[in-house]
Amino acid sequence: MTLLYSNYSGEDYLISFGGYNGRYSNEVYALKLSVKLDLQSSTKDQPTSDSTSRVLEPEVEISQDGKIREIAMDNADSKNRNDEANEQLLAALKAEKDELEATLNREGLQTVQLKEEITEAEARNAELTKELQAVRG
């Protein structure tokens, strides 16, 4: 199974796909990450001004029992962590790319050497075939 973390339009997502559980799976699951808080309903009853409630409405979802179920947070700290994680991922990918390119170059050299050996073996085979035919007369 492959597990991937991504940030898209300020929203954090956890994506999983593939895997093997008795048979191979190509299903994809995407989960929207959020912070869960259980606050007493008195928090909901506190008076707020219209401007404050307009700012909080898109960020807070209040259930029927008065508890806050989800708060989507996008602060500078998480952006810094995302930037650091992206930089680490980029560095790892560059290192892997360099390693793969070096391996590809080694394989290319080995391919050229093997082709030369095949050419030499075919030439030697042709010479031996001519000698055999000459001996057989």
CSV table of C-alpha atoms in Angstrom, one decimal:
chain,number,residue,atom,x,y,z
A,1,MET,CA,0.0,0.0,0.0
A,2,THR,CA,1.2,3.5,-0.8
A,3,LEU,CA,0.5,6.3,1.6
A,4,LEU,CA,0.8,9.9,0.6
A,5,TYR,CA,0.4,13.3,2.4
A,6,SER,CA,-0.5,16.3,0.3
A,7,ASN,CA,-1.6,19.9,0.8
A,8,TYR,CA,-4.0,21.2,-1.9
A,9,SER,CA,-5.4,24.7,-1.7
A,10,GLY,CA,-4.5,25.0,2.0
A,11,GLU,CA,-6.3,21.7,2.8
A,12,ASP,CA,-4.3,18.7,4.1
A,13,TYR,CA,-5.1,15.3,2.6
A,14,LEU,CA,-4.0,11.7,3.3
A,15,ILE,CA,-4.2,9.5,0.2
A,16,SER,CA,-3.7,5.8,0.1
A,17,PHE,CA,-3.8,3.5,-2.9
A,18,GLY,CA,-2.8,0.0,-4.0
A,19,GLY,CA,-2.0,-2.8,-1.6
A,20,TYR,CA,-2.4,-6.5,-1.2
A,21,ASN,CA,-4.9,-8.2,1.2
A,22,GLY,CA,-5.3,-11.7,-0.4
A,23,ARG,CA,-5.6,-10.0,-3.8
A,24,TYR,CA,-4.2,-6.9,-5.4
A,25,SER,CA,-6.1,-3.7,-5.0
A,26,ASN,CA,-6.1,-0.6,-7.1
A,27,GLU,CA,-8.6,1.4,-5.0
A,28,VAL,CA,-7.8,4.9,-4.0
A,29,TYR,CA,-8.8,6.5,-0.7
A,30,ALA,CA,-8.5,10.2,0.2
A,31,LEU,CA,-9.0,11.5,3.7
A,32,LYS,CA,-9.2,15.2,4.5
A,33,LEU,CA,-7.1,15.8,7.7
A,34,SER,CA,-8.6,18.0,10.4
A,35,VAL,CA,-8.1,18.8,14.1
A,36,LYS,CA,-10.8,17.3,16.3
A,37,LEU,CA,-11.7,19.2,19.5
A,38,ASP,CA,-14.3,18.5,22.1
A,39,LEU,CA,-15.5,21.7,23.7
A,40,GLN,CA,-18.4,22.2,26.0
A,41,SER,CA,-21.5,23.7,24.5
A,42,SER,CA,-21.0,26.9,26.6
A,43,THR,CA,-18.3,27.8,24.1
A,44,LYS,CA,-21.0,28.0,21.4
A,45,ASP,CA,-23.3,30.2,23.5
A,46,GLN,CA,-20.7,32.9,24.0
A,47,PRO,CA,-21.7,36.2,22.4
A,48,THR,CA,-19.8,37.1,19.3
A,49,SER,CA,-20.0,40.1,17.0
A,50,ASP,CA,-21.2,39.8,13.5
A,51,SER,CA,-17.7,40.3,12.0
A,52,THR,CA,-16.2,37.6,14.3
A,53,SER,CA,-18.9,35.1,13.4
A,54,ARG,CA,-18.5,35.7,9.7
A,55,VAL,CA,-14.8,35.0,10.0
A,56,LEU,CA,-15.3,31.8,12.0
A,57,GLU,CA,-18.2,30.3,10.0
A,58,PRO,CA,-16.1,28.8,7.2
A,59,GLU,CA,-13.6,27.4,9.7
A,60,VAL,CA,-15.9,25.9,12.4
A,61,GLU,CA,-18.6,23.3,12.0
A,62,ILE,CA,-20.9,23.0,15.0
A,63,SER,CA,-23.0,19.8,15.3
A,64,GLN,CA,-26.5,19.6,16.6
A,65,ASP,CA,-25.3,18.7,20.1
A,66,GLY,CA,-23.4,21.9,20.3
A,67,LYS,CA,-19.9,20.5,20.1
A,68,ILE,CA,-17.3,21.7,17.7
A,69,ARG,CA,-16.5,18.8,15.3
A,70,GLU,CA,-13.8,20.2,13.0
A,71,ILE,CA,-11.5,23.2,12.9
A,72,ALA,CA,-9.5,23.6,9.7
A,73,MET,CA,-6.2,25.3,10.6
A,74,ASP,CA,-3.7,26.8,8.2
A,75,ASN,CA,-1.1,28.5,10.2
A,76,ALA,CA,2.5,29.6,9.4
A,77,ASP,CA,3.9,26.8,11.5
A,78,SER,CA,2.3,24.1,9.4
A,79,LYS,CA,3.4,26.0,6.3
A,80,ASN,CA,7.0,26.0,7.6
A,81,ARG,CA,6.8,22.3,8.3
A,82,ASN,CA,5.3,21.7,4.9
A,83,ASP,CA,8.1,23.7,3.3
A,84,GLU,CA,10.7,21.8,5.3
A,85,ALA,CA,9.1,18.5,4.4
A,86,ASN,CA,9.0,19.6,0.7
A,87,GLU,CA,12.6,20.6,0.8
A,88,GLN,CA,13.6,17.2,2.3
A,89,LEU,CA,11.5,15.4,-0.2
A,90,LEU,CA,13.1,17.4,-3.0
A,91,ALA,CA,16.6,16.7,-1.8
A,92,ALA,CA,15.8,13.0,-1.5
A,93,LEU,CA,14.3,12.9,-5.0
A,94,LYS,CA,17.4,14.7,-6.4
A,95,ALA,CA,19.7,12.2,-4.7
A,96,GLU,CA,17.7,9.3,-6.0
A,97,LYS,CA,17.6,10.8,-9.5
A,98,ASP,CA,21.4,11.2,-9.4
A,99,GLU,CA,21.8,7.6,-8.2
A,100,LEU,CA,19.5,6.4,-11.0
A,101,GLU,CA,21.4,8.4,-13.6
A,102,ALA,CA,24.7,6.9,-12.4
A,103,THR,CA,23.3,3.4,-12.6
A,104,LEU,CA,21.9,4.1,-16.1
A,105,ASN,CA,25.3,5.3,-17.2
A,106,ARG,CA,27.0,2.2,-15.8
A,107,GLU,CA,24.4,-0.1,-17.5
A,108,GLY,CA,24.9,1.8,-20.8
A,109,LEU,CA,28.7,1.2,-20.6
A,110,GLN,CA,28.1,-2.4,-19.8
A,111,THR,CA,25.8,-2.7,-22.8
A,112,VAL,CA,28.5,-1.3,-25.1
A,113,GLN,CA,31.1,-3.7,-23.7
A,114,LEU,CA,28.8,-6.7,-24.2
A,115,LYS,CA,28.0,-5.6,-27.8
A,116,GLU,CA,31.7,-5.4,-28.5
A,117,GLU,CA,32.2,-8.9,-26.9
A,118,ILE,CA,29.4,-10.3,-29.1
A,119,THR,CA,30.9,-8.8,-32.2
A,120,GLU,CA,34.3,-10.3,-31.3
A,121,ALA,CA,32.7,-13.7,-30.6
A,122,GLU,CA,30.8,-13.6,-33.9
A,123,ALA,CA,34.0,-12.8,-35.8
A,124,ARG,CA,35.8,-15.6,-34.0
A,125,ASN,CA,32.9,-18.0,-34.8
A,126,ALA,CA,33.1,-17.0,-38.5
A,127,GLU,CA,36.8,-17.7,-38.6
A,128,LEU,CA,36.4,-21.1,-36.9
A,129,THR,CA,33.6,-22.0,-39.3
A,130,LYS,CA,35.8,-21.2,-42.3
A,131,GLU,CA,38.7,-23.3,-40.8
A,132,LEU,CA,36.3,-26.2,-40.2
A,133,GLN,CA,35.0,-26.1,-43.8
A,134,ALA,CA,38.6,-25.9,-45.1
A,135,VAL,CA,39.6,-29.0,-43.0
A,136,ARG,CA,36.5,-30.9,-44.2
A,137,GLY,CA,37.5,-30.0,-47.7
